[in-house]
Structures are given as C-alpha cells and as structure tokens.
Amino acid sequence: MWKHISCLSFVILNFQAFRADGQMCPVADDIAPCHCLKDAVTKKLDLDCSNVLDSWQLERIFQASFPSHAFREFTMAGTEDHRVPIVYLADGVFGNLSFASVVIKYTNISHVGEKVFEKSYDTLESLTLSYSDLQVYPATNLRYFSKLSLLDLSYNKMVFLQDIYSLSLQILNVERNEHLAFSDKLLTVVPSLLEMSLASCGIESIPPGLFSSAEVLSNVNMEGNKLTHLEGNALAFSSNAVLEIILSDNEISRADKDFISGTSASVNLVLMNNKLEELSEAVWRPILQYLVDEKGSGFVTLDGNPFFCGCKIAWLVTSPALLNYIARGAACEDGSLIHDLNPEYFLDHCD
C-alpha cells in the first residue's frame, strides 16, 4: 500500500512540477493534425497547424481542451506548390488561445474576421499573413493590439488597405498586392512606424503629405509601381530621420520642385530604372545643396534613367560638390556616365 501511495505522490509531484514550469501542451490526438511543441529553454509553447485540411477541422481542433491558453507562436504555412486549403478565418476560430506571433503563409485565405485575433490584443507582437489570397484586412482593429510591432500582408490580392491607427506598429509590409488602393490618410496615427513597403502595388501616384504624419519613419520602399510624376510634397516627411526612399523600377519622368522634404542628410534616394530625361536645377539643386551644407552621408541614385546631357545639366556637371552626391552609375542616353563628362566643355559651350 505504501508503495502505491509513494508512486501516486511521485506522479502528483511531477505533474505539479510540469505545471509549475509554465505551460502544458494538449493531448496530441486531440489537436491532430496540428502539433504543439514546448521550447526546452524558454518553456514556451508553439502551435503548428500547417497540415489542416479545411476550416471545419481547424475549428474542431480549437474546441479541444487546452491546459494552457498562452502560446508563443502560431504557424500555418504551406508551400508554393501545396497551399493550406483554408479560405476563411472566422471570429472565434482560435477559441481562448492567445499568441505573441502569428505566421500564416501559402494558404487560400481570402478573408479574416474582424475579431479573429481578439484574444491576442494584449500579446500579439508580430502578424504575418502573406502569400495567400487575402482581399481585405480589417485594419480598423489594429488600435486594439497594444504590442503589435510588425504587420506583414505581402503577396496577397488586397484591393484596399484601410487607414492605419496603431500606437505600437513599427514595420508595415504590404508589397506585392498588385491592385492596392488606399486613402490619402492611410497613416492616420502611426507614431512608432519605422519602415514600410508599398512595393509592386500598382500605385500610380503618391498623395501629397501621405507620409507627413509618420513621426519617426526612416525607410520607405515603393519600387516596382506605376508612378510617373512626383508632385510637390509627395515625399514630405516630418521626422528628419528618413534614411532610405526606394522608387526604382517605376515610370517616373517628372518631378516637381519640393517633391521631397523633411529627410535626414543621410538619406539614400533611389530612383533607378525610371524615365527621367532631365535634372532640372530648380528641382534638384536644393536637394543636393542640403546634403552638401549638412555634410551628409546620403546620396541620390539615378542609374538606368535616359538623361539628355545637354546644357541643362551644366549646373550639375560644373559643380563637383553637388555631383559628388549623385551615385556614379547615372548616365546619359548615349551611355556616358555623368561623372565622366568634361566640365570645361560645358563652361565653354553653355551660358
């Protein structure tokens, strides 16, 4: 008898110790084909549901008994050739579970409920829902996520991005949504936003002042769009902390005076592979003069533009201090590098 009591006590003590070190996975058969893993060092739980077959099965899994409700990461990731066949994430599908990180990739998801991650409002730090068929993400609920720092909705089929209100968001990635529309107040309240990518989204114009409310924004990527004209204040920033602006592989042929302002003197403005033919002194001298005056480490990259290198470019060729802030790959339409042009020729032949 004492032997049985001792064994029972041992089991109880070990069970209590297991509970004491933080988290417990549910019974494996109850959540199959999902599987739960416990980190041996941090004792935190991760849940992988990459092998679920449909929304009904996913819902059934989260109706199982979960001893612990707080998970570090939820993953549901297929491959390019074998997507997870889930089309909708309904409100309440995850039951009472909360996550610090959610990674959903290569699925057939086209819609998600507005409150699908409601239980994670106070825990979610990173949300990736990419390489899927998502058409709209309910961004109006972002204000409720107190810790969310990364939102990645890239490589989807989104047609509209709702205005963003988030006190915590630092990185926003919506690239490769090829028909994306948004309002000129997209960045409504984003005091912590550092980086954003709107690359390859079919964007034809940048609303003036789009970025002016982003107080600490440092990196913007809008390459691969359909931009043709940079209007005044298109790149107006308020932080003076912007370090990189990428506008390569667009169709930009024209830039207005004061199209850019409020950057740091370390800014890298990248306009490779566009259709600029002229570097108007009224437009470009103030930009380059600012870098000179501040002894900045930034530069302007204009490789791949078909510049006409007549007398209208003399102001730049004959000003080595300004030219020094143009990356060396900038070339004339005949292939001659602007840096290799003879300033004496322009002094002799241009007024």
GROMACS .gro file of C-alpha atoms in nm:
model
  351
    1MET     CA    1   0.000   0.000   0.000
    2TRP     CA    2   0.275   0.241   0.096
    3LYS     CA    3   0.440   0.159  -0.233
    4HIS     CA    4   0.128   0.263  -0.427
    5ILE     CA    5   0.095   0.584  -0.224
    6SER     CA    6   0.459   0.667  -0.290
    7CYS     CA    7   0.414   0.613  -0.664
    8LEU     CA    8   0.100   0.827  -0.664
    9SER     CA    9   0.279   1.101  -0.474
   10PHE     CA   10   0.565   1.088  -0.723
   11VAL     CA   11   0.322   1.128  -1.014
   12ILE     CA   12   0.142   1.416  -0.844
   13LEU     CA   13   0.467   1.595  -0.762
   14ASN     CA   14   0.599   1.555  -1.115
   15PHE     CA   15   0.267   1.675  -1.258
   16GLN     CA   16   0.280   1.981  -1.035
   17ALA     CA   17   0.641   2.045  -1.134
   18PHE     CA   18   0.543   2.017  -1.502
   19ARG     CA   19   0.266   2.270  -1.448
   20ALA     CA   20   0.497   2.493  -1.246
   21ASP     CA   21   0.745   2.540  -1.527
   22GLY     CA   22   0.484   2.734  -1.717
   23GLN     CA   23   0.299   2.567  -1.998
   24MET     CA   24   0.142   2.238  -2.096
   25CYS     CA   25   0.064   2.107  -2.444
   26PRO     CA   26  -0.276   1.950  -2.502
   27VAL     CA   27  -0.316   1.579  -2.576
   28ALA     CA   28  -0.161   1.523  -2.918
   29ASP     CA   29  -0.452   1.320  -3.061
   30ASP     CA   30  -0.699   1.591  -2.962
   31ILE     CA   31  -0.537   1.852  -3.186
   32ALA     CA   32  -0.408   1.640  -3.475
   33PRO     CA   33  -0.302   1.722  -3.744
   34CYS     CA   34  -0.181   2.030  -3.555
   35HIS     CA   35   0.108   1.971  -3.321
   36CYS     CA   36   0.230   2.151  -3.013
   37LEU     CA   37   0.596   2.199  -2.926
   38LYS     CA   38   0.744   2.318  -2.599
   39ASP     CA   39   1.072   2.510  -2.609
   40ALA     CA   40   1.315   2.329  -2.378
   41VAL     CA   41   1.483   2.654  -2.275
   42THR     CA   42   1.205   2.912  -2.252
   43LYS     CA   43   0.929   2.659  -2.169
   44LYS     CA   44   0.702   2.847  -2.410
   45LEU     CA   45   0.458   2.674  -2.643
   46ASP     CA   46   0.440   2.685  -3.022
   47LEU     CA   47   0.150   2.552  -3.226
   48ASP     CA   48   0.182   2.439  -3.589
   49CYS     CA   49  -0.135   2.378  -3.791
   50SER     CA   50   0.018   2.363  -4.139
   51ASN     CA   51  -0.146   2.028  -4.217
   52VAL     CA   52  -0.510   2.120  -4.154
   53LEU     CA   53  -0.747   2.027  -4.435
   54ASP     CA   54  -1.030   2.277  -4.401
   55SER     CA   55  -1.189   2.544  -4.181
   56TRP     CA   56  -1.417   2.293  -4.009
   57GLN     CA   57  -1.119   2.085  -3.896
   58LEU     CA   58  -0.940   2.395  -3.770
   59GLU     CA   59  -1.245   2.496  -3.568
   60ARG     CA   60  -1.276   2.146  -3.420
   61ILE     CA   61  -0.912   2.147  -3.311
   62PHE     CA   62  -0.955   2.463  -3.105
   63GLN     CA   63  -1.258   2.317  -2.932
   64ALA     CA   64  -1.024   2.064  -2.769
   65SER     CA   65  -0.907   2.101  -2.411
   66PHE     CA   66  -0.601   2.327  -2.393
   67PRO     CA   67  -0.436   2.322  -2.046
   68SER     CA   68  -0.251   2.641  -2.136
   69HIS     CA   69  -0.400   2.928  -2.335
   70ALA     CA   70  -0.089   3.142  -2.392
   71PHE     CA   71   0.122   3.041  -2.693
   72ARG     CA   72   0.438   3.199  -2.825
   73GLU     CA   73   0.378   3.130  -3.195
   74PHE     CA   74   0.105   3.001  -3.419
   75THR     CA   75   0.214   2.876  -3.761
   76MET     CA   76   0.008   2.770  -4.059
   77ALA     CA   77   0.236   2.754  -4.360
   78GLY     CA   78   0.206   2.565  -4.684
   79THR     CA   79   0.437   2.582  -4.982
   80GLU     CA   80   0.416   2.746  -5.322
   81ASP     CA   81   0.304   2.414  -5.473
   82HIS     CA   82   0.092   2.290  -5.182
   83ARG     CA   83  -0.109   2.562  -5.014
   84VAL     CA   84  -0.301   2.517  -4.692
   85PRO     CA   85  -0.664   2.479  -4.816
   86ILE     CA   86  -0.817   2.722  -4.568
   87VAL     CA   87  -1.021   3.005  -4.724
   88TYR     CA   88  -1.157   3.192  -4.422
   89LEU     CA   89  -1.056   3.260  -4.063
   90ALA     CA   90  -1.374   3.323  -3.867
   91ASP     CA   91  -1.408   3.518  -3.545
   92GLY     CA   92  -1.358   3.287  -3.250
   93VAL     CA   93  -1.185   3.013  -3.451
   94PHE     CA   94  -0.890   3.011  -3.209
   95GLY     CA   95  -1.107   2.977  -2.901
   96ASN     CA   96  -0.946   3.126  -2.590
   97LEU     CA   97  -0.588   3.096  -2.715
   98SER     CA   98  -0.358   3.395  -2.742
   99PHE     CA   99  -0.037   3.429  -2.942
  100ALA     CA  100   0.271   3.651  -2.941
  101SER     CA  101   0.346   3.573  -3.305
  102VAL     CA  102   0.131   3.452  -3.593
  103VAL     CA  103   0.283   3.326  -3.919
  104ILE     CA  104   0.038   3.229  -4.194
  105LYS     CA  105   0.182   3.172  -4.543
  106TYR     CA  106   0.086   2.999  -4.865
  107THR     CA  107  -0.282   2.949  -4.793
  108ASN     CA  108  -0.609   3.009  -4.980
  109ILE     CA  109  -0.731   3.256  -4.718
  110SER     CA  110  -0.924   3.542  -4.879
  111HIS     CA  111  -1.097   3.689  -4.574
  112VAL     CA  112  -1.047   3.704  -4.198
  113GLY     CA  113  -1.292   3.806  -3.929
  114GLU     CA  114  -1.254   4.143  -3.764
  115LYS     CA  115  -1.203   3.983  -3.422
  116VAL     CA  116  -1.023   3.666  -3.523
  117PHE     CA  117  -0.724   3.754  -3.300
  118GLU     CA  118  -0.927   3.923  -3.028
  119LYS     CA  119  -0.774   3.710  -2.751
  120SER     CA  120  -0.430   3.831  -2.862
  121TYR     CA  121  -0.498   4.204  -2.831
  122ASP     CA  122  -0.256   4.228  -2.536
  123THR     CA  123   0.002   3.973  -2.653
  124LEU     CA  124   0.045   3.981  -3.032
  125GLU     CA  125   0.377   4.134  -3.140
  126SER     CA  126   0.413   4.006  -3.496
  127LEU     CA  127   0.146   3.916  -3.754
  128THR     CA  128   0.236   3.771  -4.093
  129LEU     CA  129  -0.039   3.674  -4.334
  130SER     CA  130   0.129   3.653  -4.673
  131TYR     CA  131   0.144   3.455  -4.997
  132SER     CA  132  -0.231   3.399  -4.981
  133ASP     CA  133  -0.548   3.533  -5.146
  134LEU     CA  134  -0.636   3.795  -4.885
  135GLN     CA  135  -0.854   4.070  -5.034
  136VAL     CA  136  -0.908   4.297  -4.733
  137TYR     CA  137  -0.757   4.301  -4.387
  138PRO     CA  138  -0.967   4.462  -4.110
  139ALA     CA  139  -0.706   4.722  -4.021
  140THR     CA  140  -0.952   4.920  -3.812
  141ASN     CA  141  -0.888   4.678  -3.526
  142LEU     CA  142  -0.513   4.746  -3.518
  143ARG     CA  143  -0.563   5.008  -3.250
  144TYR     CA  144  -0.655   4.733  -3.004
  145PHE     CA  145  -0.323   4.548  -3.036
  146SER     CA  146  -0.109   4.709  -2.768
  147LYS     CA  147   0.219   4.534  -2.860
  148LEU     CA  148   0.195   4.473  -3.235
  149SER     CA  149   0.519   4.589  -3.397
  150LEU     CA  150   0.519   4.400  -3.730
  151LEU     CA  151   0.234   4.359  -3.980
  152ASP     CA  152   0.319   4.169  -4.298
  153LEU     CA  153   0.037   4.137  -4.552
  154SER     CA  154   0.261   4.099  -4.856
  155TYR     CA  155   0.198   3.885  -5.164
  156ASN     CA  156  -0.181   3.882  -5.141
  157LYS     CA  157  -0.469   4.012  -5.354
  158MET     CA  158  -0.570   4.307  -5.143
  159VAL     CA  159  -0.762   4.576  -5.329
  160PHE     CA  160  -0.791   4.826  -5.045
  161LEU     CA  161  -0.588   4.899  -4.734
  162GLN     CA  162  -0.783   5.067  -4.457
  163ASP     CA  163  -0.635   5.364  -4.272
  164ILE     CA  164  -0.383   5.259  -4.009
  165TYR     CA  165  -0.422   5.355  -3.644
  166SER     CA  166  -0.161   5.189  -3.426
  167LEU     CA  167   0.050   5.325  -3.144
  168SER     CA  168   0.290   5.029  -3.149
  169LEU     CA  169   0.336   4.935  -3.517
  170GLN     CA  170   0.697   4.968  -3.636
  171ILE     CA  171   0.707   4.771  -3.962
  172LEU     CA  172   0.431   4.761  -4.225
  173ASN     CA  173   0.477   4.543  -4.534
  174VAL     CA  174   0.203   4.522  -4.797
  175GLU     CA  175   0.421   4.475  -5.104
  176ARG     CA  176   0.307   4.266  -5.399
  177ASN     CA  177  -0.062   4.341  -5.364
  178GLU     CA  178  -0.075   4.439  -5.728
  179HIS     CA  179  -0.402   4.637  -5.735
  180LEU     CA  180  -0.388   4.807  -5.397
  181ALA     CA  181  -0.577   5.128  -5.324
  182PHE     CA  182  -0.571   5.343  -5.010
  183SER     CA  183  -0.677   5.687  -4.894
  184ASP     CA  184  -0.451   5.990  -4.856
  185LYS     CA  185  -0.489   5.942  -4.479
  186LEU     CA  186  -0.353   5.589  -4.482
  187LEU     CA  187  -0.108   5.662  -4.199
  188THR     CA  188  -0.364   5.812  -3.964
  189VAL     CA  189  -0.186   5.753  -3.632
  190VAL     CA  190   0.147   5.571  -3.655
  191PRO     CA  191   0.384   5.735  -3.403
  192SER     CA  192   0.615   5.431  -3.390
  193LEU     CA  193   0.628   5.339  -3.761
  194LEU     CA  194   0.988   5.298  -3.879
  195GLU     CA  195   0.965   5.101  -4.203
  196MET     CA  196   0.700   5.047  -4.467
  197SER     CA  197   0.692   4.878  -4.805
  198LEU     CA  198   0.434   4.952  -5.072
  199ALA     CA  199   0.646   4.794  -5.346
  200SER     CA  200   0.478   4.649  -5.656
  201CYS     CA  201   0.126   4.751  -5.560
  202GLY     CA  202   0.022   4.913  -5.891
  203ILE     CA  203   0.034   5.261  -5.736
  204GLU     CA  204   0.008   5.541  -5.993
  205SER     CA  205   0.055   5.845  -5.770
  206ILE     CA  206   0.160   5.941  -5.418
  207PRO     CA  207  -0.093   6.164  -5.242
  208PRO     CA  208   0.081   6.483  -5.121
  209GLY     CA  209   0.152   6.458  -4.749
  210LEU     CA  210   0.095   6.082  -4.734
  211PHE     CA  211   0.395   6.032  -4.503
  212SER     CA  212   0.381   6.359  -4.308
  213SER     CA  213   0.205   6.209  -4.005
  214ALA     CA  214   0.465   5.932  -3.961
  215GLU     CA  215   0.681   6.093  -3.696
  216VAL     CA  216   0.978   5.855  -3.691
  217LEU     CA  217   0.959   5.688  -4.033
  218SER     CA  218   1.305   5.601  -4.164
  219ASN     CA  219   1.260   5.360  -4.459
  220VAL     CA  220   1.009   5.368  -4.746
  221ASN     CA  221   1.002   5.124  -5.037
  222MET     CA  222   0.776   5.200  -5.335
  223GLU     CA  223   0.972   5.033  -5.611
  224GLY     CA  224   0.805   4.848  -5.895
  225ASN     CA  225   0.489   5.062  -5.909
  226LYS     CA  226   0.340   5.274  -6.188
  227LEU     CA  227   0.446   5.617  -6.067
  228THR     CA  228   0.501   5.872  -6.344
  229HIS     CA  229   0.512   6.205  -6.163
  230LEU     CA  230   0.641   6.313  -5.822
  231GLU     CA  231   0.419   6.602  -5.720
  232GLY     CA  232   0.509   6.868  -5.466
  233ASN     CA  233   0.507   6.724  -5.112
  234ALA     CA  234   0.473   6.368  -5.242
  235LEU     CA  235   0.766   6.277  -5.018
  236ALA     CA  236   0.711   6.526  -4.738
  237PHE     CA  237   0.829   6.385  -4.407
  238SER     CA  238   0.813   6.531  -4.059
  239SER     CA  239   1.075   6.327  -3.878
  240ASN     CA  240   1.401   6.445  -4.037
  241ALA     CA  241   1.504   6.083  -3.973
  242VAL     CA  242   1.435   5.927  -4.313
  243LEU     CA  243   1.733   5.718  -4.423
  244GLU     CA  244   1.616   5.541  -4.739
  245ILE     CA  245   1.349   5.601  -5.003
  246ILE     CA  246   1.333   5.348  -5.287
  247LEU     CA  247   1.141   5.446  -5.601
  248SER     CA  248   1.324   5.228  -5.852
  249ASP     CA  249   1.157   5.050  -6.144
  250ASN     CA  250   0.870   5.293  -6.183
  251GLU     CA  251   0.789   5.513  -6.483
  252ILE     CA  252   0.882   5.847  -6.331
  253SER     CA  253   0.957   6.110  -6.595
  254ARG     CA  254   0.881   6.425  -6.399
  255ALA     CA  255   0.946   6.565  -6.051
  256ASP     CA  256   0.811   6.892  -5.914
  257LYS     CA  257   1.004   7.137  -5.702
  258ASP     CA  258   0.976   7.046  -5.333
  259PHE     CA  259   0.863   6.692  -5.407
  260ILE     CA  260   1.081   6.583  -5.115
  261SER     CA  261   1.138   6.742  -4.774
  262GLY     CA  262   1.194   6.657  -4.408
  263THR     CA  263   1.460   6.390  -4.460
  264SER     CA  264   1.789   6.342  -4.283
  265ALA     CA  265   2.116   6.434  -4.452
  266SER     CA  266   2.194   6.063  -4.455
  267VAL     CA  267   1.902   5.983  -4.684
  268ASN     CA  268   1.953   5.750  -4.979
  269LEU     CA  269   1.706   5.847  -5.251
  270VAL     CA  270   1.698   5.564  -5.503
  271LEU     CA  271   1.536   5.631  -5.841
  272MET     CA  272   1.697   5.363  -6.056
  273ASN     CA  273   1.538   5.248  -6.383
  274ASN     CA  274   1.286   5.525  -6.436
  275LYS     CA  275   1.225   5.760  -6.730
  276LEU     CA  276   1.385   6.081  -6.613
  277GLU     CA  277   1.542   6.270  -6.904
  278GLU     CA  278   1.621   6.595  -6.730
  279LEU     CA  279   1.768   6.703  -6.397
  280SER     CA  280   1.607   7.044  -6.356
  281GLU     CA  281   1.821   7.278  -6.148
  282ALA     CA  282   1.515   7.422  -5.975
  283VAL     CA  283   1.415   7.075  -5.857
  284TRP     CA  284   1.744   6.901  -5.783
  285ARG     CA  285   1.986   7.174  -5.666
  286PRO     CA  286   1.804   7.226  -5.332
  287ILE     CA  287   1.816   6.853  -5.263
  288LEU     CA  288   2.186   6.821  -5.334
  289GLN     CA  289   2.274   7.154  -5.171
  290TYR     CA  290   2.112   7.033  -4.849
  291LEU     CA  291   2.338   6.727  -4.848
  292VAL     CA  292   2.642   6.947  -4.915
  293ASP     CA  293   2.557   7.201  -4.646
  294GLU     CA  294   2.493   6.932  -4.386
  295LYS     CA  295   2.800   6.731  -4.494
  296GLY     CA  296   2.560   6.440  -4.524
  297SER     CA  297   2.642   6.079  -4.597
  298GLY     CA  298   2.335   6.033  -4.817
  299PHE     CA  299   2.322   6.019  -5.195
  300VAL     CA  300   2.088   6.011  -5.493
  301THR     CA  301   2.095   5.704  -5.718
  302LEU     CA  302   1.976   5.763  -6.074
  303ASP     CA  303   2.121   5.468  -6.265
  304GLY     CA  304   1.911   5.347  -6.558
  305ASN     CA  305   1.749   5.681  -6.649
  306PRO     CA  306   1.792   5.812  -7.007
  307PHE     CA  307   1.926   6.159  -6.928
  308PHE     CA  308   1.968   6.416  -7.202
  309CYS     CA  309   2.309   6.561  -7.121
  310GLY     CA  310   2.290   6.898  -7.292
  311CYS     CA  311   2.341   7.239  -7.141
  312LYS     CA  312   2.053   7.191  -6.899
  313ILE     CA  313   2.276   6.961  -6.697
  314ALA     CA  314   2.571   7.202  -6.696
  315TRP     CA  315   2.481   7.332  -6.349
  316LEU     CA  316   2.547   6.983  -6.209
  317VAL     CA  317   2.849   6.882  -6.414
  318THR     CA  318   3.030   7.206  -6.328
  319SER     CA  319   2.953   7.175  -5.955
  320PRO     CA  320   3.172   6.891  -5.822
  321ALA     CA  321   3.047   6.935  -5.466
  322LEU     CA  322   2.690   6.870  -5.581
  323LEU     CA  323   2.784   6.599  -5.829
  324ASN     CA  324   2.958   6.412  -5.550
  325TYR     CA  325   2.614   6.326  -5.408
  326ILE     CA  326   2.497   6.159  -5.729
  327ALA     CA  327   2.583   5.787  -5.741
  328ARG     CA  328   2.836   5.711  -6.013
  329GLY     CA  329   2.605   5.494  -6.222
  330ALA     CA  330   2.394   5.784  -6.353
  331ALA     CA  331   2.440   5.803  -6.730
  332CYS     CA  332   2.339   5.995  -7.039
  333GLU     CA  333   2.117   5.838  -7.303
  334ASP     CA  334   2.429   5.752  -7.507
  335GLY     CA  335   2.575   5.558  -7.212
  336SER     CA  336   2.829   5.821  -7.099
  337LEU     CA  337   2.850   5.846  -6.723
  338ILE     CA  338   2.755   6.191  -6.594
  339HIS     CA  339   3.056   6.178  -6.361
  340ASP     CA  340   3.285   6.137  -6.666
  341LEU     CA  341   3.156   6.442  -6.856
  342ASN     CA  342   3.410   6.721  -6.905
  343PRO     CA  343   3.302   7.028  -6.703
  344GLU     CA  344   3.530   7.250  -6.917
  345TYR     CA  345   3.323   7.167  -7.225
  346PHE     CA  346   3.006   7.284  -7.051
  347LEU     CA  347   3.174   7.601  -6.922
  348ASP     CA  348   3.285   7.685  -7.278
  349HIS     CA  349   2.967   7.598  -7.464
  350CYS     CA  350   2.681   7.671  -7.221
  351ASP     CA  351   2.573   8.008  -7.087
   0.00000   0.00000   0.00000
